[in-house]
Short mmCIF file of C-alpha atoms and ligand atoms in Angstrom, two decimals:
data_model
loop_
_atom_site.label_atom_id
_atom_site.label_comp_id
_atom_site.label_asym_id
_atom_site.label_seq_id
_atom_site.Cartn_x
_atom_site.Cartn_y
_atom_site.Cartn_z
CA UNK A 1 1.09 -50.12 -91.58
CA UNK A 2 -1.08 -47.48 -93.21
CA UNK A 3 -4.16 -49.16 -94.50
CA UNK A 4 -5.26 -46.44 -96.84
CA UNK A 5 -2.26 -44.47 -97.93
CA UNK A 6 -2.37 -40.71 -97.60
CA UNK A 7 -1.61 -38.42 -100.51
CA UNK A 8 1.99 -37.69 -99.64
CA UNK A 9 3.67 -35.59 -96.97
CA UNK A 10 1.73 -32.66 -95.64
CA UNK A 11 3.20 -29.23 -96.19
CA UNK A 12 1.12 -27.80 -93.39
CA UNK A 13 2.65 -26.62 -90.12
CA UNK A 14 2.09 -29.08 -87.28
CA UNK A 15 0.71 -28.01 -83.91
CA UNK A 16 0.43 -30.38 -80.97
CA UNK A 17 -2.20 -30.53 -78.25
CA UNK A 18 -1.27 -32.59 -75.19
CA UNK A 19 -4.21 -33.45 -72.96
CA UNK A 20 -3.12 -33.42 -69.34
CA UNK A 21 -6.10 -32.18 -67.35
CA UNK A 22 -7.47 -35.49 -66.12
CA UNK A 23 -7.32 -36.43 -62.47
CA UNK A 24 -5.59 -39.79 -62.62
CA UNK A 25 -7.79 -41.07 -59.80
CA UNK A 26 -6.37 -44.57 -59.92
CA UNK A 27 -2.85 -43.38 -59.15
CA UNK A 28 -4.17 -42.52 -55.64
CA UNK A 29 -1.48 -39.87 -55.40
CA UNK A 30 -1.25 -36.17 -54.54
CA UNK A 31 1.12 -35.73 -57.46
CA UNK A 32 -0.67 -34.99 -60.76
CA UNK A 33 -0.54 -38.14 -62.89
CA UNK A 34 1.47 -36.64 -65.75
CA UNK A 35 4.26 -35.70 -63.31
CA UNK A 36 4.85 -39.29 -62.20
CA UNK A 37 8.17 -40.51 -63.51
CA UNK A 38 9.10 -43.07 -66.11
CA UNK A 39 12.82 -43.74 -66.50
CA UNK A 40 13.52 -40.75 -64.27
CA UNK A 41 11.47 -38.19 -66.21
CA UNK A 42 7.89 -37.01 -65.85
CA UNK A 43 5.45 -38.76 -68.18
CA UNK A 44 4.61 -35.37 -69.68
CA UNK A 45 8.30 -34.64 -70.38
CA UNK A 46 8.52 -37.75 -72.54
CA UNK A 47 5.56 -36.55 -74.59
CA UNK A 48 6.81 -32.96 -74.90
CA UNK A 49 10.28 -34.12 -75.96
CA UNK A 50 8.78 -36.36 -78.62
CA UNK A 51 6.80 -33.39 -79.91
CA UNK A 52 9.98 -31.28 -79.85
CA UNK A 53 11.70 -33.82 -82.08
CA UNK A 54 8.91 -33.40 -84.65
CA UNK A 55 9.81 -29.71 -85.07
CA UNK A 56 6.30 -28.54 -84.50
CA UNK A 57 5.06 -24.96 -84.45
CA UNK A 58 3.03 -24.79 -81.23
CA UNK A 59 2.73 -27.16 -78.31
CA UNK A 60 -0.40 -26.61 -76.27
CA UNK A 61 -0.71 -28.42 -72.95
CA UNK A 62 -4.24 -28.65 -71.58
CA UNK A 63 -4.04 -28.57 -67.79
CA UNK A 64 -6.72 -28.88 -65.12
CA UNK A 65 -6.10 -31.11 -62.12
CA UNK A 66 -2.84 -29.94 -60.53
CA UNK A 67 -2.53 -27.23 -63.23
CA UNK A 68 -0.22 -24.98 -61.20
CA UNK A 69 2.15 -27.82 -60.43
CA UNK A 70 2.13 -29.16 -63.99
CA UNK A 71 2.75 -25.74 -65.53
CA UNK A 72 5.55 -24.96 -63.08
CA UNK A 73 7.19 -28.29 -63.86
CA UNK A 74 7.16 -27.65 -67.61
CA UNK A 75 8.53 -24.16 -67.24
CA UNK A 76 11.33 -25.45 -65.02
CA UNK A 77 12.31 -28.41 -67.17
CA UNK A 78 15.24 -27.45 -69.38
CA UNK A 79 14.86 -28.47 -72.98
CA UNK A 80 17.92 -27.95 -75.14
CA UNK A 81 16.01 -29.01 -78.23
CA UNK A 82 13.05 -26.68 -77.75
CA UNK A 83 12.19 -24.88 -80.95
CA UNK A 84 8.74 -23.88 -79.77
CA UNK A 85 6.97 -22.21 -76.90
CA UNK A 86 4.77 -24.28 -74.68
CA UNK A 87 1.34 -22.73 -74.28
CA UNK A 88 -0.87 -23.74 -71.41
CA UNK A 89 -4.63 -23.65 -71.51
CA UNK A 90 -6.78 -24.48 -68.53
CA UNK A 91 -9.71 -26.85 -68.69
CA UNK A 92 -11.92 -26.35 -65.65
CA UNK A 93 -14.03 -28.35 -65.07
CA UNK A 94 -12.99 -31.39 -67.10
CA UNK A 95 -15.90 -32.32 -69.31
CA UNK A 96 -14.18 -34.83 -71.60
CA UNK A 97 -11.48 -35.09 -74.24
CA UNK A 98 -13.46 -33.11 -76.82
CA UNK A 99 -13.95 -30.34 -74.28
CA UNK A 100 -10.21 -30.48 -73.51
CA UNK A 101 -9.25 -29.88 -77.14
CA UNK A 102 -11.87 -27.11 -77.40
CA UNK A 103 -9.89 -25.16 -74.80
CA UNK A 104 -6.84 -25.25 -77.08
CA UNK A 105 -8.63 -23.90 -80.17
CA UNK A 106 -7.86 -20.21 -79.53
CA UNK A 107 -4.14 -21.02 -79.75
CA UNK A 108 -4.38 -23.17 -82.90
CA UNK A 109 -4.03 -21.38 -86.28
CA UNK A 110 -6.40 -22.57 -89.02
CA UNK A 111 -3.66 -23.47 -91.49
CA UNK A 112 -2.11 -26.22 -89.37
CA UNK A 113 -2.51 -29.93 -88.77
CA UNK A 114 -3.23 -30.67 -85.12
CA UNK A 115 -1.73 -33.76 -83.52
CA UNK A 116 -3.58 -34.73 -80.35
CA UNK A 117 -1.51 -36.56 -77.72
CA UNK A 118 -2.12 -37.62 -74.13
CA UNK A 119 0.19 -36.61 -71.32
CA UNK A 120 -0.10 -40.09 -69.84
CA UNK A 121 0.94 -42.01 -72.98
CA UNK A 122 4.71 -41.51 -72.77
CA UNK A 123 6.27 -43.94 -75.25
CA UNK A 124 4.80 -42.80 -78.55
CA UNK A 125 7.60 -42.51 -81.13
CA UNK A 126 8.37 -39.70 -83.53
CA UNK A 127 8.40 -42.03 -86.57
CA UNK A 128 4.89 -43.17 -85.71
CA UNK A 129 3.62 -39.60 -85.44
CA UNK A 130 5.30 -38.66 -88.72
CA UNK A 131 3.64 -41.60 -90.44
CA UNK A 132 0.30 -40.63 -88.89
CA UNK A 133 0.63 -37.04 -90.12
CA UNK A 134 1.53 -38.34 -93.54
CA UNK A 135 -1.47 -40.68 -93.56
CA UNK A 136 -3.73 -37.68 -93.04
CA UNK A 137 -2.07 -35.85 -95.90
CA UNK A 138 -2.91 -32.49 -94.35
CA UNK A 139 -6.59 -32.74 -95.35
CA UNK A 140 -8.03 -35.86 -93.79
CA UNK A 141 -8.63 -37.25 -90.32
CA UNK A 142 -5.94 -39.76 -89.36
CA UNK A 143 -6.41 -42.02 -86.32
CA UNK A 144 -3.67 -44.04 -84.69
CA UNK A 145 -5.08 -47.47 -83.92
CA UNK A 146 -3.81 -50.70 -82.43
CA UNK A 147 -5.21 -54.19 -82.08
CA UNK A 148 -5.36 -55.46 -78.51
CA UNK A 149 -6.10 -58.97 -77.27
CA UNK A 150 -8.05 -57.35 -74.45
CA UNK A 151 -9.68 -54.14 -75.77
CA UNK A 152 -11.82 -53.53 -72.67
CA UNK A 153 -12.09 -49.85 -71.75
CA UNK A 154 -10.92 -48.49 -75.09
CA UNK A 155 -12.84 -46.79 -77.90
CA UNK A 156 -13.52 -49.32 -80.68
CA UNK A 157 -12.84 -48.65 -84.37
CA UNK A 158 -16.12 -49.39 -86.14
CA UNK A 159 -15.81 -50.00 -89.88
CA UNK A 160 -18.14 -50.56 -92.78
CA UNK A 161 -16.14 -52.71 -95.16
CA UNK A 162 -12.66 -51.23 -94.99
CA UNK A 163 -13.65 -47.67 -94.18
CA UNK A 164 -13.83 -46.29 -90.67
CA UNK A 165 -17.32 -45.15 -89.66
CA UNK A 166 -16.97 -44.20 -86.01
CA UNK A 167 -15.18 -44.65 -82.71
CA UNK A 168 -17.54 -46.05 -80.10
CA UNK A 169 -16.46 -45.73 -76.49
CA UNK A 170 -16.46 -48.95 -74.46
CA UNK A 171 -19.23 -47.75 -72.17
CA UNK A 172 -21.44 -46.88 -75.15
CA UNK A 173 -20.65 -49.98 -77.21
CA UNK A 174 -23.00 -52.84 -78.04
CA UNK A 175 -21.97 -56.44 -77.38
CA UNK A 176 -21.07 -56.81 -81.05
CA UNK A 177 -18.97 -53.63 -80.98
CA UNK A 178 -17.21 -54.75 -77.80
CA UNK A 179 -15.97 -57.78 -79.72
CA UNK A 180 -13.94 -55.45 -81.99
CA UNK A 181 -10.26 -55.64 -81.05
CA UNK A 182 -9.00 -52.67 -83.08
CA UNK A 183 -9.04 -49.69 -80.73
CA UNK A 184 -8.34 -45.98 -80.87
CA UNK A 185 -5.00 -45.13 -79.26
CA UNK A 186 -6.06 -41.65 -78.14
CA UNK A 187 -3.78 -40.10 -80.78
CA UNK A 188 -4.96 -38.44 -83.98
CA UNK A 189 -3.89 -35.92 -86.64
CA UNK A 190 -6.55 -33.56 -87.94
CA UNK A 191 -6.60 -30.33 -89.98
CA UNK A 192 -7.20 -27.43 -87.56
CA UNK A 193 -9.91 -25.79 -89.65
CA UNK A 194 -12.01 -28.97 -89.73
CA UNK A 195 -11.33 -29.73 -86.06
CA UNK A 196 -12.72 -26.32 -85.13
CA UNK A 197 -15.91 -26.92 -87.09
CA UNK A 198 -16.44 -30.42 -85.72
CA UNK A 199 -15.75 -29.55 -82.07
CA UNK A 200 -18.40 -26.82 -82.28
CA UNK A 201 -20.97 -29.55 -82.97
CA UNK A 202 -20.09 -31.92 -80.08
CA UNK A 203 -22.65 -32.89 -77.48
CA UNK A 204 -22.49 -35.03 -74.36
CA UNK A 205 -25.40 -37.39 -75.06
CA UNK A 206 -23.53 -40.56 -74.08
CA UNK A 207 -22.99 -42.98 -71.23
CA UNK A 208 -20.45 -40.74 -69.47
CA UNK A 209 -22.10 -37.39 -70.27
CA UNK A 210 -18.77 -36.19 -71.58
CA UNK A 211 -17.81 -34.30 -74.71
CA UNK A 212 -15.95 -37.03 -76.60
CA UNK A 213 -13.22 -36.00 -79.02
CA UNK A 214 -13.82 -39.35 -80.69
CA UNK A 215 -17.26 -38.19 -81.89
CA UNK A 216 -15.58 -36.09 -84.59
CA UNK A 217 -15.08 -39.32 -86.56
CA UNK A 218 -18.83 -39.60 -87.27
CA UNK A 219 -18.85 -35.96 -88.32
CA UNK A 220 -15.95 -36.47 -90.71
CA UNK A 221 -17.81 -39.39 -92.28
CA UNK A 222 -20.99 -37.30 -92.56
CA UNK A 223 -19.01 -34.47 -94.19
CA UNK A 224 -17.43 -36.86 -96.68
CA UNK A 225 -13.94 -36.37 -95.25
CA UNK A 226 -11.94 -39.61 -95.49
CA UNK A 227 -10.89 -41.14 -92.15
CA UNK A 228 -7.56 -42.95 -92.22
CA UNK A 229 -6.66 -45.57 -89.63
CA UNK A 230 -2.92 -45.86 -89.20
CA UNK A 231 -2.62 -49.16 -87.38
CA UNK A 232 0.54 -50.09 -85.49
CA UNK A 233 1.41 -53.40 -83.85
CA UNK A 234 3.60 -52.07 -81.03
CA UNK A 235 1.08 -51.64 -78.21
CA UNK A 236 3.77 -50.26 -75.88
CA UNK A 237 3.85 -47.00 -77.85
CA UNK A 238 0.24 -46.27 -77.01
CA UNK A 239 0.10 -47.79 -73.54
CA UNK A 240 -1.34 -45.36 -71.02
CA UNK A 241 -0.51 -45.01 -67.35
CA UNK A 242 -3.51 -45.15 -65.06
CA UNK A 243 -2.26 -46.96 -61.97
CA UNK A 244 0.98 -47.63 -60.09
CA UNK A 245 0.97 -51.15 -61.51
CA UNK A 246 0.71 -49.91 -65.11
CA UNK A 247 3.45 -47.38 -64.43
CA UNK A 248 5.76 -50.11 -63.12
CA UNK A 249 4.91 -52.41 -66.03
CA UNK A 250 5.66 -49.68 -68.54
CA UNK A 251 8.90 -48.86 -66.72
CA UNK A 252 10.07 -52.49 -66.98
CA UNK A 253 9.09 -52.73 -70.65
CA UNK A 254 10.91 -49.47 -71.42
CA UNK A 255 14.00 -50.51 -69.45
CA UNK A 256 14.11 -53.80 -71.32
CA UNK A 257 14.04 -51.87 -74.62
CA UNK A 258 16.94 -49.71 -73.48
CA UNK A 259 18.87 -52.74 -72.21
CA UNK A 260 18.42 -54.54 -75.53
CA UNK A 261 19.54 -51.50 -77.52
CA UNK A 262 22.74 -51.33 -75.44
CA UNK A 263 23.37 -55.05 -75.80
CA UNK A 264 22.98 -54.74 -79.57
CA UNK A 265 25.83 -52.21 -79.41
CA UNK A 266 27.92 -54.86 -77.63
CA UNK A 267 27.45 -53.83 -73.99
CA UNK A 268 27.45 -56.93 -71.79
CA UNK A 269 24.69 -56.67 -69.22
CA UNK A 270 24.65 -59.57 -66.77
CA UNK A 271 20.85 -59.45 -66.84
CA UNK A 272 18.84 -57.11 -69.08
CA UNK A 273 15.91 -57.50 -66.69
CA UNK A 274 17.95 -56.05 -63.82
CA UNK A 275 19.16 -52.81 -65.38
CA UNK A 276 17.83 -49.26 -65.07
CA UNK A 277 18.78 -46.25 -67.17
CA UNK A 278 17.21 -42.94 -66.21
CA UNK A 279 18.96 -40.71 -68.69
CA UNK A 280 21.59 -41.47 -71.31
CA UNK A 281 24.40 -44.01 -71.21
CA UNK A 282 27.20 -43.98 -73.79
CA UNK A 283 29.40 -47.07 -73.81
CA UNK A 284 32.63 -47.83 -75.65
CA UNK A 285 33.62 -51.40 -76.56
CA UNK A 286 33.69 -54.28 -74.07
CA UNK A 287 31.83 -52.66 -71.21
CA UNK A 288 30.47 -55.08 -68.60
CA UNK A 289 27.67 -54.20 -66.21
CA UNK A 290 26.64 -56.57 -63.44
CA UNK A 291 23.12 -56.86 -62.04
CA UNK A 292 21.01 -54.17 -60.35
CA UNK A 293 22.85 -51.07 -61.50
CA UNK A 294 21.07 -47.73 -61.92
CA UNK A 295 22.37 -45.02 -64.26
CA UNK A 296 21.03 -41.48 -64.03
CA UNK A 297 21.54 -38.28 -66.02
CA UNK A 298 24.45 -38.47 -68.47
CA UNK A 299 26.90 -41.29 -67.95
CA UNK A 300 29.67 -42.45 -70.26
CA UNK A 301 31.78 -45.58 -69.86
CA UNK A 302 35.09 -46.01 -71.67
CA UNK A 303 36.47 -49.12 -73.26
CA UNK A 304 36.59 -52.19 -71.03
CA UNK A 305 34.99 -50.49 -68.02
CA UNK A 306 33.51 -52.95 -65.53
CA UNK A 307 30.67 -51.99 -63.21
CA UNK A 308 30.02 -54.35 -60.28
CA UNK A 309 26.60 -55.29 -58.96
CA UNK A 310 24.35 -52.80 -57.17
CA UNK A 311 26.01 -49.55 -58.20
CA UNK A 312 24.15 -46.25 -58.63
CA UNK A 313 25.94 -43.91 -61.04
CA UNK A 314 24.76 -40.41 -62.04
CA UNK A 315 26.30 -37.75 -64.31
CA UNK A 316 29.70 -39.41 -64.50
CA UNK A 317 32.42 -40.02 -67.08
CA UNK A 318 34.46 -43.15 -66.53
CA UNK A 319 37.57 -43.65 -68.66
CA UNK A 320 38.86 -46.87 -70.21
CA UNK A 321 39.71 -49.81 -68.01
CA UNK A 322 38.35 -48.41 -64.76
CA UNK A 323 36.66 -50.89 -62.44
CA UNK A 324 33.80 -49.93 -60.16
CA UNK A 325 33.34 -52.58 -57.52
CA UNK A 326 29.90 -53.50 -56.08
CA UNK A 327 27.70 -51.20 -53.99
CA UNK A 328 29.36 -47.99 -55.09
CA UNK A 329 27.35 -44.74 -55.23
CA UNK A 330 28.67 -42.17 -57.70
CA UNK A 331 26.57 -39.07 -57.71
CA UNK A 332 27.75 -36.41 -60.13
CA UNK A 333 25.58 -33.33 -60.47
CA UNK A 334 23.83 -32.25 -63.66
CA UNK A 335 25.39 -28.75 -63.80
CA UNK A 336 28.31 -29.05 -66.23
CA UNK A 337 31.85 -30.38 -65.97
CA UNK A 338 32.63 -28.97 -62.51
CA UNK A 339 29.64 -30.69 -61.04
CA UNK A 340 29.95 -34.09 -62.65
CA UNK A 341 32.21 -36.91 -61.52
CA UNK A 342 35.21 -37.94 -63.60
CA UNK A 343 37.06 -41.20 -63.14
CA UNK A 344 40.37 -41.73 -64.92
CA UNK A 345 41.65 -44.69 -66.88
CA UNK A 346 42.40 -47.78 -64.85
CA UNK A 347 41.01 -46.36 -61.62
CA UNK A 348 39.70 -48.81 -59.00
CA UNK A 349 36.66 -47.66 -57.04
CA UNK A 350 34.79 -49.40 -54.25
CA UNK A 351 33.31 -51.62 -53.04
CA UNK A 352 31.12 -49.34 -50.92
CA UNK A 353 32.66 -46.08 -52.13
CA UNK A 354 30.83 -42.78 -52.39
CA UNK A 355 31.80 -40.16 -54.96
CA UNK A 356 29.88 -36.88 -54.85
CA UNK A 357 29.63 -33.86 -57.18
CA UNK A 358 32.98 -32.51 -58.36
CA UNK A 359 35.01 -35.65 -57.58
CA UNK A 360 37.62 -35.60 -60.36
CA UNK A 361 39.86 -38.65 -60.23
CA UNK A 362 42.81 -39.14 -62.58
CA UNK A 363 44.18 -42.36 -63.98
CA UNK A 364 45.05 -45.22 -61.63
CA UNK A 365 43.44 -43.61 -58.58
CA UNK A 366 42.22 -46.09 -55.95
CA UNK A 367 39.23 -45.34 -53.76
CA UNK A 368 38.34 -48.13 -51.36
CA UNK A 369 35.51 -49.08 -49.05
CA UNK A 370 33.69 -46.43 -47.04
CA UNK A 371 35.63 -43.57 -48.61
CA UNK A 372 33.71 -40.40 -49.48
CA UNK A 373 35.06 -37.85 -51.99
CA UNK A 374 33.41 -34.51 -52.71
CA UNK A 375 34.55 -31.57 -54.85
CA UNK A 376 38.12 -32.84 -54.87
CA UNK A 377 40.77 -33.53 -57.46
CA UNK A 378 42.97 -36.60 -57.10
CA UNK A 379 46.02 -36.74 -59.36
CA UNK A 380 47.37 -39.86 -61.00
CA UNK A 381 48.00 -42.82 -58.71
CA UNK A 382 46.60 -41.25 -55.52
CA UNK A 383 45.05 -43.72 -53.09
CA UNK A 384 42.50 -43.55 -50.28
CA UNK A 385 41.69 -47.14 -49.56
CA UNK A 386 39.70 -47.24 -46.33
CA UNK A 387 37.18 -45.26 -44.24
CA UNK A 388 38.10 -41.70 -45.20
CA UNK A 389 36.72 -38.31 -46.26
CA UNK A 390 38.17 -35.93 -48.82
CA UNK A 391 36.19 -32.70 -49.33
CA UNK A 392 37.29 -29.55 -51.18
CA UNK A 393 40.77 -31.00 -51.54
CA UNK A 394 43.50 -31.15 -54.17
CA UNK A 395 45.46 -34.38 -53.87
CA UNK A 396 48.80 -34.74 -55.69
CA UNK A 397 50.20 -37.70 -57.58
CA UNK A 398 50.92 -40.90 -55.68
CA UNK A 399 49.58 -39.57 -52.37
CA UNK A 400 48.58 -42.24 -49.89
CA UNK A 401 45.74 -41.13 -47.65
CA UNK A 402 45.40 -43.30 -44.55
CA UNK A 403 42.44 -45.12 -43.11
CA UNK A 404 40.10 -43.04 -40.98
CA UNK A 405 41.58 -39.68 -42.06
CA UNK A 406 39.38 -36.71 -42.88
CA UNK A 407 39.60 -33.21 -44.20
CA UNK A 408 37.74 -30.82 -41.89
CA UNK A 409 36.65 -28.54 -44.69
CA UNK A 410 33.73 -26.82 -43.01
CA UNK A 411 34.09 -24.46 -40.05
CA UNK A 412 30.37 -24.20 -39.52
CA UNK A 413 30.06 -21.20 -41.83
CA UNK A 414 32.48 -21.54 -44.74
CA UNK A 415 34.10 -24.28 -46.80
CA UNK A 416 37.91 -24.13 -47.05
CA UNK A 417 40.32 -26.00 -49.31
CA UNK A 418 42.98 -28.50 -48.38
CA UNK A 419 46.02 -29.12 -50.58
CA UNK A 420 47.97 -32.36 -50.30
CA UNK A 421 51.00 -32.17 -52.59
CA UNK A 422 52.56 -35.02 -54.55
CA UNK A 423 54.01 -38.06 -52.78
CA UNK A 424 52.60 -37.16 -49.38
CA UNK A 425 51.79 -39.94 -46.97
CA UNK A 426 48.93 -39.20 -44.58
CA UNK A 427 48.81 -41.73 -41.74
CA UNK A 428 45.68 -43.22 -40.26
CA UNK A 429 43.08 -41.27 -38.30
CA UNK A 430 44.35 -37.78 -39.16
CA UNK A 431 42.28 -34.59 -39.23
CA UNK A 432 43.44 -31.94 -41.71
CA UNK A 433 41.77 -28.70 -40.62
CA UNK A 434 41.35 -26.52 -43.72
CA UNK A 435 42.75 -24.29 -45.05
CA UNK A 436 46.02 -26.19 -44.91
CA UNK A 437 48.72 -27.37 -47.33
CA UNK A 438 50.77 -30.51 -46.78
CA UNK A 439 54.12 -29.99 -48.56
CA UNK A 440 55.28 -32.42 -51.23
CA UNK A 441 56.83 -35.67 -50.07
CA UNK A 442 55.92 -35.01 -46.46
CA UNK A 443 54.50 -37.48 -43.99
CA UNK A 444 51.80 -36.85 -41.39
CA UNK A 445 51.97 -39.23 -38.44
CA UNK A 446 48.87 -41.25 -37.59
CA UNK A 447 46.38 -39.59 -35.26
CA UNK A 448 47.57 -36.05 -36.01
CA UNK A 449 45.30 -33.03 -36.06
CA UNK A 450 46.92 -30.65 -38.54
CA UNK A 451 45.95 -26.98 -38.20
CA UNK A 452 48.90 -25.31 -39.95
CA UNK A 453 50.60 -26.00 -43.28
CA UNK A 454 53.59 -28.35 -43.22
CA UNK A 455 56.92 -28.02 -45.06
CA UNK A 456 57.80 -30.44 -47.85
CA UNK A 457 59.75 -33.60 -47.19
CA UNK A 458 59.38 -33.73 -43.39
CA UNK A 459 57.49 -35.81 -40.84
CA UNK A 460 54.85 -33.86 -38.98
CA UNK A 461 53.22 -35.25 -35.86
CA UNK A 462 50.53 -33.35 -33.95
CA UNK A 463 49.15 -35.42 -31.13
CA UNK A 464 49.62 -36.00 -27.43
CA UNK A 465 53.01 -37.58 -26.73
CA UNK A 466 52.75 -41.18 -25.51
CA UNK A 467 53.64 -41.74 -21.86
CA UNK A 468 53.81 -44.94 -19.82
CA UNK A 469 53.43 -44.53 -16.05
CA UNK A 470 55.09 -47.16 -13.91
CA UNK A 471 53.53 -47.93 -10.53
CA UNK A 472 50.10 -46.69 -11.52
CA UNK A 473 47.29 -48.63 -9.83
CA UNK A 474 43.96 -49.45 -11.40
CA UNK A 475 41.08 -48.44 -9.10
CA UNK A 476 39.74 -51.43 -7.18
CA UNK A 477 36.12 -52.01 -6.17
CA UNK A 478 35.42 -50.97 -2.57
CA UNK A 479 34.36 -53.86 -0.26
C1 UD1 B 1 -9.77 -42.10 -74.55
C2 UD1 B 1 -10.59 -42.22 -75.83
C3 UD1 B 1 -10.68 -43.70 -76.22
C4 UD1 B 1 -9.29 -44.28 -76.37
C5 UD1 B 1 -8.48 -44.07 -75.11
C6 UD1 B 1 -7.05 -44.48 -75.35
C7 UD1 B 1 -12.19 -40.40 -75.77
C8 UD1 B 1 -13.59 -40.02 -75.51
N1 UD1 B 1 -11.89 -41.68 -75.61
O1 UD1 B 1 -10.50 -42.76 -73.54
O2 UD1 B 1 -11.38 -43.82 -77.43
O3 UD1 B 1 -9.38 -45.67 -76.67
O4 UD1 B 1 -8.47 -42.67 -74.75
O5 UD1 B 1 -6.30 -44.41 -74.18
O6 UD1 B 1 -11.39 -39.57 -76.12
N2 UD1 B 1 -8.41 -35.50 -70.39
C9 UD1 B 1 -8.47 -34.13 -70.24
N3 UD1 B 1 -9.67 -33.56 -69.97
C10 UD1 B 1 -10.81 -34.28 -69.85
C11 UD1 B 1 -10.74 -35.68 -70.01
C12 UD1 B 1 -9.53 -36.26 -70.29
O7 UD1 B 1 -7.46 -33.44 -70.35
O8 UD1 B 1 -11.86 -33.66 -69.60
C13 UD1 B 1 -7.12 -36.10 -70.70
C14 UD1 B 1 -6.68 -37.08 -69.64
O9 UD1 B 1 -5.88 -36.44 -68.66
C15 UD1 B 1 -5.84 -38.06 -70.46
C16 UD1 B 1 -6.51 -38.04 -71.84
O10 UD1 B 1 -7.26 -36.84 -71.88
O11 UD1 B 1 -4.51 -37.61 -70.60
C17 UD1 B 1 -7.43 -39.22 -72.08
O12 UD1 B 1 -8.45 -39.21 -71.12
P1 UD1 B 1 -9.01 -40.55 -70.51
O13 UD1 B 1 -10.11 -40.20 -69.55
O14 UD1 B 1 -7.90 -41.39 -70.01
O15 UD1 B 1 -9.66 -41.20 -71.81
P2 UD1 B 1 -10.19 -42.64 -71.94
O16 UD1 B 1 -11.49 -42.75 -71.24
O17 UD1 B 1 -9.14 -43.59 -71.60
CA1 CA B 2 -12.48 -41.14 -69.43
#
């Protein structure tokens, strides 16, 4: 709701300043606050990505505490959508939010509108920022405000009649002002030219001896510049993270939002309160997800896929009708198709299975309990049902891979490939020492250690021959 409507969309370029220099004392952590994670991504990444979606000109991140770590993180984070460069400015020491924005001024052209964001307020939405920019109309000061049942600690929006007169910080507020429940969110849109002039006039004559960005409101009023309050009702968008408890609360609230959005698309979550998505999840029709599952990176689930309780699934594509039984860990990597995990239509996985990067399973493959698969391709109908390891292996159609069998793919220095051709039967407790090829239709007897390739269609046994010794005496205890 915009209380006083702006005069139409601004034509000015938008530049963003993200304040991220504060210490985050209450996190009691060595990690800079803005690098703590919400839904698997750093708080600051959420804010930068929201800015990216606005198609802004410059993004300036003000760093201070943990500056080296924060800057390195941002430079490392890949952003497909980036249409801007991220500039960093250092604020040392940290003398308040007004002082923080002062550090960014050299990077901010005069013709723009500056949107000020906080690195620790991760859930602000693009639509809200667009509406805020519009409310300012490119010429005025627009403040994002919210009404809170408990406004303690926040800057209060002080009005005369309908018009905003000032923001008064909690520590500087009178009893009467503390009763005001409309608070400043920490987010504003302001023309750069005016911001520059106002910041030059800031002082620190207040309870905290800080240079308050919020003092520019009084200056705007004194200069006859209208101050717009764009008030929203969704407090989650402007909720800040100051403590581990607030971080966890925001995480749950965000996860519930994601769960609801999926359920609106028809996904059947056993319990929306026991669901975690740290990335993106695309679901076709009639997907069922039991409790306590965690999805990371990019995951897609085909029609009718069922995910049992307590599964962790990262960077994986699962085709229609596949069933993942409980306690399965599927850990595809983020680096493209070779790295991710693929599970074919109608495959049955788990319980207690482990699929690692590059596990590519075709339709109707069965992977049972305590089976680990890494960088291996299993063709249609192949089965490894119990206690086994397949690494760097190509497995043909309909192969049956026995309990307790492993591919010895690592000689201590190099990884080698194993090929198991179609219709092979590997008995229990076999070791296939790579590189080795098991010819199509062949059988490997249980307990064999295979060090050379085998011809197709034959039985190969490589183990000590069984002997039974008659007349052998068990040692007896000496008297
Ligand atoms: C600020 C606002 C307050 C508002 C609240 C909303 C001011 C003076 N007050 O208060 O009106 O209700 O946000 O959450 O602006 N930071 C720096 N450098 C500094 C100080 C802070 O970069 O010198 C950064 C912090 O890292 C943080 C953001 O600015 O990301 C806000 O600082 P914080 O100290 O949390 O402001 P509040 O006191 O909460
Ligand atoms: Ca403060």
